[in-house]
Amino acid sequence: TLDLSVLFKFRPDVTHEHKQTFVAELKKLKSLPCVKDGRLIVGGPSVTDPIERSKGFEIALVSYHEGREALAEYQTSDEHHRVTSTYMFPYKEDLMRFDFEVDQEDEHMCSFPVLNSA
């Protein structure tokens, strides 16, 4: 399993409403088949204390992918391009990305039970 972690920092003039739309659009990406079991989490704002440790980053995304090919498929998908080119790149101040392969011994921690919505 590959873990993709991204932190987003927007310019000061970007509205709260725009950031909410960005988060909603990011969450739609969990339906892509290259996202392992739909495991894509978006969160923010930071609750880090003291807040200065967040270095101004406001939104985080964590997603899981079967391997490098699946991650590449995610990043080159039309849906990902639409979200980032429409809601992020024109408005970003900074972005930090960190991808890593989960150790085999920790793989069990990347599994989540599927909950019925009944």
Backbone as a printed PyTorch tensor [residue, N CA C, xyz], in Angstrom:
tensor([[[  0.8440,  -1.1930,   0.0000],
         [  0.0000,   0.0000,   0.0000],
         [  0.8740,   1.2350,   0.0000]],

        [[  0.4960,   2.1980,  -0.8130],
         [  1.1590,   3.5010,  -0.8300],
         [  0.2740,   4.5130,  -0.1240]],

        [[  0.8840,   5.3200,   0.7340],
         [  0.1910,   6.4050,   1.4170],
         [  0.5990,   7.7050,   0.7510]],

        [[ -0.3890,   8.4890,   0.3550],
         [ -0.1680,   9.8250,  -0.2010],
         [ -0.6760,  10.8170,   0.8270]],

        [[  0.1840,  11.7300,   1.2600],
         [ -0.2070,  12.7830,   2.1970],
         [  0.1120,  14.1250,   1.5580]],

        [[ -0.8670,  15.0280,   1.5590],
         [ -0.6870,  16.3460,   0.9570],
         [ -1.2130,  17.3950,   1.9290]],

        [[ -0.4430,  18.4730,   2.0980],
         [ -0.8670,  19.6250,   2.8910],
         [ -1.0430,  20.8020,   1.9510]],

        [[ -2.1180,  21.5560,   2.1420],
         [ -2.4450,  22.6870,   1.2760],
         [ -2.4610,  23.9790,   2.0790]],

        [[ -1.8450,  25.0120,   1.5080],
         [ -1.8840,  26.3590,   2.0850],
         [ -2.3640,  27.2980,   0.9860]],

        [[ -3.4290,  28.0350,   1.2770],
         [ -3.9880,  28.9650,   0.3010],
         [ -3.4940,  30.3830,   0.5520]],

        [[ -3.5560,  31.1950,  -0.4910],
         [ -3.2340,  32.6190,  -0.3480],
         [ -4.2170,  33.2500,   0.6410]],

        [[ -3.8040,  34.3210,   1.3160],
         [ -4.6830,  34.9560,   2.3170],
         [ -6.0020,  35.4780,   1.7520]],

        [[ -6.0590,  35.8030,   0.4670],
         [ -7.2860,  36.3640,  -0.1100],
         [ -8.3190,  35.3130,  -0.5190]],

        [[ -8.0110,  34.0360,  -0.3520],
         [ -8.9330,  32.9720,  -0.7550],
         [-10.0240,  32.8290,   0.3100]],

        [[-11.2720,  32.7940,  -0.1380],
         [-12.4050,  32.7760,   0.7910],
         [-12.6020,  31.4110,   1.4490]],

        [[-13.2630,  31.4520,   2.5860],
         [-13.6310,  30.2280,   3.3010],
         [-14.5320,  29.3530,   2.4190]],

        [[-15.4390,  29.9740,   1.6860],
         [-16.3520,  29.2430,   0.8030],
         [-15.5850,  28.4940,  -0.2860]],

        [[-14.5560,  29.1370,  -0.8330],
         [-13.7490,  28.4690,  -1.8540],
         [-13.0560,  27.2430,  -1.2590]],

        [[-12.5120,  27.3820,  -0.0690],
         [-11.8340,  26.2570,   0.5880],
         [-12.8130,  25.1220,   0.8590]],

        [[-14.0380,  25.4440,   1.2570],
         [-15.0560,  24.4170,   1.4880],
         [-15.3950,  23.6850,   0.1920]],

        [[-15.4930,  24.4180,  -0.8980],
         [-15.7570,  23.8020,  -2.2020],
         [-14.6070,  22.8860,  -2.5910]],

        [[-13.3760,  23.3380,  -2.3730],
         [-12.1960,  22.5250,  -2.6680],
         [-12.2410,  21.2110,  -1.8900]],

        [[-12.5450,  21.2790,  -0.6010],
         [-12.6290,  20.0730,   0.2280],
         [-13.7070,  19.1340,  -0.3120]],

        [[-14.8700,  19.6630,  -0.6370],
         [-15.9600,  18.8380,  -1.1680],
         [-15.5540,  18.1630,  -2.4770]],

        [[-14.8710,  18.8900,  -3.3400],
         [-14.4200,  18.3240,  -4.6170],
         [-13.3360,  17.2660,  -4.4050]],

        [[-12.4140,  17.5160,  -3.4650],
         [-11.3880,  16.5150,  -3.1590],
         [-12.0240,  15.2110,  -2.6910]],

        [[-13.0220,  15.3130,  -1.8360],
         [-13.6660,  14.1130,  -1.2860],
         [-14.2980,  13.2520,  -2.3730]],

        [[-14.7110,  13.8480,  -3.4720],
         [-15.2950,  13.0880,  -4.5820],
         [-14.2750,  12.1510,  -5.2200]],

        [[-12.9780,  12.4550,  -5.0600],
         [-11.9350,  11.6420,  -5.6850],
         [-11.8360,  10.2510,  -5.0620]],

        [[-12.4420,  10.0470,  -3.8980],
         [-12.3860,   8.7220,  -3.2680],
         [-13.1050,   7.6690,  -4.1030]],

        [[-13.9580,   8.1020,  -5.0330],
         [-14.6750,   7.1420,  -5.8770],
         [-13.8270,   6.6190,  -7.0360]],

        [[-12.6460,   7.1840,  -7.2360],
         [-11.7830,   6.6960,  -8.3150],
         [-11.3220,   5.2720,  -8.0040]],

        [[-11.2920,   4.3860,  -9.0010],
         [-10.8940,   3.0010,  -8.7520],
         [ -9.4370,   2.8520,  -8.3040]],

        [[ -8.6020,   3.8430,  -8.5560],
         [ -7.1960,   3.7720,  -8.1610],
         [ -6.9830,   4.1580,  -6.6960]],

        [[ -8.0470,   4.5840,  -6.0090],
         [ -7.9860,   4.8490,  -4.5700],
         [ -8.3940,   3.5550,  -3.8790]],

        [[ -7.5020,   3.0030,  -3.0890],
         [ -7.7080,   1.6870,  -2.4820],
         [ -8.9130,   1.7070,  -1.5450]],

        [[ -9.9200,   0.9370,  -1.8900],
         [-11.1330,   0.7940,  -1.0810],
         [-11.7830,   2.1310,  -0.7340]],

        [[-11.6120,   3.1340,  -1.5840],
         [-12.2180,   4.4400,  -1.3390],
         [-11.6240,   5.1860,  -0.1590]],

        [[-10.4140,   4.8020,   0.2460],
         [ -9.8060,   5.3970,   1.4480],
         [ -9.0650,   6.6780,   1.0960]],

        [[ -9.7930,   7.7530,   1.1110],
         [ -9.2660,   9.0930,   0.8890],
         [ -9.9290,   9.9800,   1.9360]],

        [[ -9.1100,  10.6320,   2.7490],
         [ -9.6000,  11.4430,   3.8630],
         [ -9.1150,  12.8670,   3.6650]],

        [[-10.0250,  13.8200,   3.8290],
         [ -9.6730,  15.2350,   3.7370],
         [-10.0670,  15.8820,   5.0570]],

        [[ -9.1610,  16.6880,   5.6170],
         [ -9.4620,  17.3360,   6.8820],
         [ -8.8770,  18.7220,   6.9810]],

        [[ -9.3900,  19.4580,   7.9270],
         [ -8.9140,  20.7980,   8.2100],
         [-10.0520,  21.6110,   8.7690]],

        [[ -9.7890,  22.6800,   9.4060],
         [ -8.4670,  23.2600,   9.6260],
         [ -7.6890,  22.4990,  10.6950]],

        [[ -6.4150,  22.8160,  10.7830],
         [ -5.5300,  22.1860,  11.7520],
         [ -5.9630,  22.5140,  13.1740]],

        [[ -5.8620,  21.5270,  14.0500],
         [ -6.1050,  21.7470,  15.4760],
         [ -4.7970,  21.6270,  16.2580]],

        [[ -3.6750,  21.7250,  15.5430],
         [ -2.3570,  21.6470,  16.1640],
         [ -2.1980,  22.7670,  17.1900]],

        [[ -1.6070,  22.4280,  18.3290],
         [ -1.3750,  23.4100,  19.3880],
         [  0.0950,  23.3620,  19.7870]],

        [[  0.8070,  24.4430,  19.6240],
         [  0.3720,  25.7350,  19.1060],
         [  0.2120,  25.6910,  17.5810]],

        [[ -0.7120,  26.5000,  17.0830],
         [ -1.0850,  26.4900,  15.6630],
         [  0.1020,  26.8160,  14.7560]],

        [[  1.0880,  27.5330,  15.2540],
         [  2.2640,  27.8940,  14.4440],
         [  2.9880,  26.6620,  13.9150]],

        [[  2.8500,  25.5470,  14.5960],
         [  3.5120,  24.3180,  14.1370],
         [  2.9250,  23.8030,  12.8260]],

        [[  1.7400,  24.2540,  12.4840],
         [  1.1300,  23.8650,  11.2070],
         [  1.7030,  24.6540,  10.0400]],

        [[  2.4840,  25.6830,  10.3390],
         [  3.1620,  26.4990,   9.3280],
         [  2.2130,  27.0590,   8.2690]],

        [[  0.9800,  27.3430,   8.6750],
         [  0.0170,  27.9600,   7.7720],
         [ -0.7480,  26.9950,   6.8850]],

        [[ -0.4200,  25.7090,   6.9290],
         [ -1.1650,  24.7400,   6.1200],
         [ -2.5480,  24.5590,   6.7250]],

        [[ -3.5660,  24.5470,   5.8620],
         [ -4.9540,  24.6070,   6.3150],
         [ -5.7530,  23.3370,   6.0780]],

        [[ -5.4150,  22.6070,   5.0350],
         [ -6.1790,  21.4230,   4.6380],
         [ -5.1920,  20.2900,   4.3890]],

        [[ -5.5850,  19.0760,   4.7950],
         [ -4.7470,  17.9000,   4.5710],
         [ -5.5540,  16.8350,   3.8390]],

        [[ -4.8580,  16.0730,   3.0130],
         [ -5.4510,  14.9330,   2.3190],
         [ -4.5510,  13.7360,   2.5530]],

        [[ -5.1580,  12.6090,   2.8930],
         [ -4.4440,  11.3380,   3.0040],
         [ -5.2220,  10.3390,   2.1690]],

        [[ -4.5240,   9.6490,   1.2750],
         [ -5.1910,   8.6160,   0.4820],
         [ -4.2790,   7.4110,   0.3640]],

        [[ -4.9070,   6.2630,   0.1060],
         [ -4.1870,   4.9990,   0.0100],
         [ -4.3580,   4.4350,  -1.3950]],

        [[ -3.2660,   3.8440,  -1.9040],
         [ -3.2470,   3.3240,  -3.2710],
         [ -2.5250,   1.9850,  -3.2710]],

        [[ -2.9230,   1.0970,  -4.1660],
         [ -2.3790,  -0.2580,  -4.2200],
         [ -0.8830,  -0.2770,  -4.5180]],

        [[ -0.3830,   0.6870,  -5.2200],
         [  1.0330,   0.7460,  -5.5720],
         [  1.3170,   2.0020,  -6.3710]],

        [[  2.5380,   2.0910,  -6.8850],
         [  2.9460,   3.2930,  -7.6210],
         [  2.1290,   3.5200,  -8.8860]],

        [[  1.7430,   2.4280,  -9.5340],
         [  0.9400,   2.5690, -10.7470],
         [ -0.4240,   3.1760, -10.4170]],

        [[ -1.0240,   2.7180,  -9.3300],
         [ -2.3310,   3.2560,  -8.9240],
         [ -2.2090,   4.7190,  -8.5170]],

        [[ -1.1180,   5.0690,  -7.8540],
         [ -0.9010,   6.4680,  -7.4790],
         [ -0.7310,   7.3290,  -8.7320]],

        [[  0.0270,   6.8320,  -9.6970],
         [  0.2110,   7.5730, -10.9510],
         [ -1.1220,   7.7300, -11.6800]],

        [[ -1.9400,   6.6850, -11.6610],
         [ -3.2640,   6.7540, -12.2920],
         [ -4.1210,   7.8230, -11.6080]],

        [[ -4.0580,   7.8850, -10.2860],
         [ -4.7990,   8.8980,  -9.5180],
         [ -4.3570,  10.3000,  -9.9290]],

        [[ -3.0610,  10.5110,  -9.9620],
         [ -2.5260,  11.8480, -10.2210],
         [ -2.7300,  12.3060, -11.6600]],

        [[ -2.8670,  11.3830, -12.5770],
         [ -3.0570,  11.7560, -13.9830],
         [ -4.5180,  11.6670, -14.4260]],

        [[ -5.4060,  11.3170, -13.4970],
         [ -6.8210,  11.1870, -13.8630],
         [ -7.4150,  12.5500, -14.2210]],

        [[ -8.3970,  12.5200, -15.0930],
         [ -9.1010,  13.7490, -15.4790],
         [ -9.7440,  14.4180, -14.2700]],

        [[-10.2930,  13.6040, -13.3670],
         [-10.9680,  14.1430, -12.1890],
         [ -9.9850,  14.8930, -11.2930]],

        [[ -8.8240,  14.2980, -11.0390],
         [ -7.8010,  14.9390, -10.2070],
         [ -7.3300,  16.2340, -10.8610]],

        [[ -7.1140,  16.1840, -12.1580],
         [ -6.6760,  17.3800, -12.8840],
         [ -7.7210,  18.4910, -12.7810]],

        [[ -8.9990,  18.1320, -12.9290],
         [-10.0650,  19.1250, -12.8450],
         [-10.0790,  19.7980, -11.4710]],

        [[ -9.9930,  19.0090, -10.4110],
         [-10.0450,  19.5720,  -9.0550],
         [ -8.8320,  20.4540,  -8.7860]],

        [[ -7.6470,  19.9690,  -9.1020],
         [ -6.4440,  20.7490,  -8.7750],
         [ -6.3000,  21.9830,  -9.6550]],

        [[ -6.6270,  21.8640, -10.9370],
         [ -6.4590,  23.0240, -11.8240],
         [ -7.5460,  24.0770, -11.6170]],

        [[ -8.7130,  23.6630, -11.1420],
         [ -9.8200,  24.5970, -10.9320],
         [ -9.8030,  25.2170,  -9.5400]],

        [[ -9.5500,  24.4080,  -8.5180],
         [ -9.7420,  24.8580,  -7.1410],
         [ -8.4620,  25.0380,  -6.3320]],

        [[ -7.3290,  24.5190,  -6.8100],
         [ -6.1320,  24.5830,  -5.9960],
         [ -5.0160,  25.4150,  -6.6140]],

        [[ -4.4870,  25.0110,  -7.7480],
         [ -3.2920,  25.6830,  -8.2880],
         [ -3.4490,  27.1900,  -8.4650]],

        [[ -4.5810,  27.6920,  -8.9680],
         [ -4.6840,  29.1530,  -9.1190],
         [ -4.7470,  29.9020,  -7.7820]],

        [[ -4.9840,  29.1870,  -6.6760],
         [ -5.2190,  29.8280,  -5.3830],
         [ -4.1910,  29.4680,  -4.3130]],

        [[ -3.2890,  28.5730,  -4.6200],
         [ -2.3890,  28.0690,  -3.5790],
         [ -1.2490,  29.0340,  -3.2840]],

        [[ -0.8540,  29.0230,  -2.0250],
         [  0.3720,  29.6870,  -1.6120],
         [  1.4930,  28.6640,  -1.5190]],

        [[  1.1470,  27.4720,  -1.0240],
         [  2.1530,  26.4240,  -0.8750],
         [  1.4530,  25.0720,  -0.8360]],

        [[  2.2330,  24.0430,  -1.0900],
         [  1.7400,  22.6770,  -1.0810],
         [  2.8980,  21.7930,  -0.6560]],

        [[  2.6200,  20.8110,   0.1810],
         [  3.6460,  19.8500,   0.5840],
         [  3.0840,  18.4510,   0.3760]],

        [[  3.8660,  17.6130,  -0.2780],
         [  3.4200,  16.2560,  -0.5780],
         [  4.4630,  15.2730,  -0.0880]],

        [[  3.9810,  14.1640,   0.4830],
         [  4.8760,  13.1140,   0.9610],
         [  4.1950,  11.7810,   0.7080]],

        [[  4.8100,  10.9440,  -0.1110],
         [  4.2890,   9.6160,  -0.4270],
         [  5.2340,   8.5860,   0.1790]],

        [[  4.6720,   7.5000,   0.7140],
         [  5.5410,   6.4370,   1.2040],
         [  4.8420,   5.0920,   1.1060]],

        [[  5.6710,   4.0450,   1.0200],
         [  5.1490,   2.6870,   1.0080],
         [  5.0170,   2.2150,   2.4450]],

        [[  3.8640,   1.6530,   2.7600],
         [  3.6100,   1.1390,   4.0960],
         [  4.3730,  -0.1750,   4.2510]],

        [[  5.1110,  -0.3100,   5.3580],
         [  5.8250,  -1.5570,   5.6320],
         [  4.8330,  -2.7150,   5.7230]],

        [[  5.2530,  -3.8720,   5.2410],
         [  4.3920,  -5.0530,   5.2620],
         [  3.8760,  -5.3330,   6.6700]],

        [[  4.7180,  -5.1440,   7.6730],
         [  4.3020,  -5.4170,   9.0550],
         [  3.2300,  -4.4450,   9.5540]],

        [[  3.0800,  -3.3160,   8.8890],
         [  2.0760,  -2.3240,   9.2830],
         [  0.8530,  -2.3200,   8.3710]],

        [[  0.8650,  -3.1780,   7.3730],
         [ -0.2130,  -3.2000,   6.3810],
         [ -1.5840,  -3.3800,   7.0300]],

        [[ -1.6680,  -4.1700,   8.0810],
         [ -2.9580,  -4.4140,   8.7360],
         [ -3.5740,  -3.1280,   9.2880]],

        [[ -2.7620,  -2.1210,   9.5470],
         [ -3.2800,  -0.8610,  10.0770],
         [ -3.9030,   0.0090,   8.9850]],

        [[ -3.7480,  -0.4010,   7.7360],
         [ -4.3230,   0.3520,   6.6180],
         [ -5.6730,  -0.2020,   6.2010]],

        [[ -6.1730,  -1.1810,   6.9160],
         [ -7.4640,  -1.7790,   6.5910],
         [ -8.5220,  -1.2390,   7.5310]],

        [[ -9.6290,  -0.8560,   6.9480],
         [-10.7400,  -0.3310,   7.7250],
         [-11.9700,  -1.1670,   7.4180]],

        [[-12.7940,  -1.4400,   8.4220],
         [-14.0200,  -2.2020,   8.1400],
         [-14.9750,  -1.3770,   7.2920]],

        [[-15.7020,  -2.0590,   6.4490],
         [-16.7120,  -1.3980,   5.6320],
         [-17.9890,  -1.3270,   6.4620]],

        [[-18.5000,  -0.1160,   6.6330],
         [-19.7090,   0.0770,   7.4280],
         [-20.9210,   0.1520,   6.5200]],

        [[-21.9740,  -0.5080,   6.9180],
         [-23.2320,  -0.4140,   6.1660],
         [-23.8990,   0.8990,   6.5040]],

        [[-24.4720,   1.5360,   5.5160],
         [-25.1400,   2.8150,   5.7490],
         [-26.6370,   2.6250,   5.9700]],

        [[-27.0200,   1.4510,   6.4470],
         [-28.4470,   1.1510,   6.6650],
         [-28.9550,   1.7320,   7.9620]]])
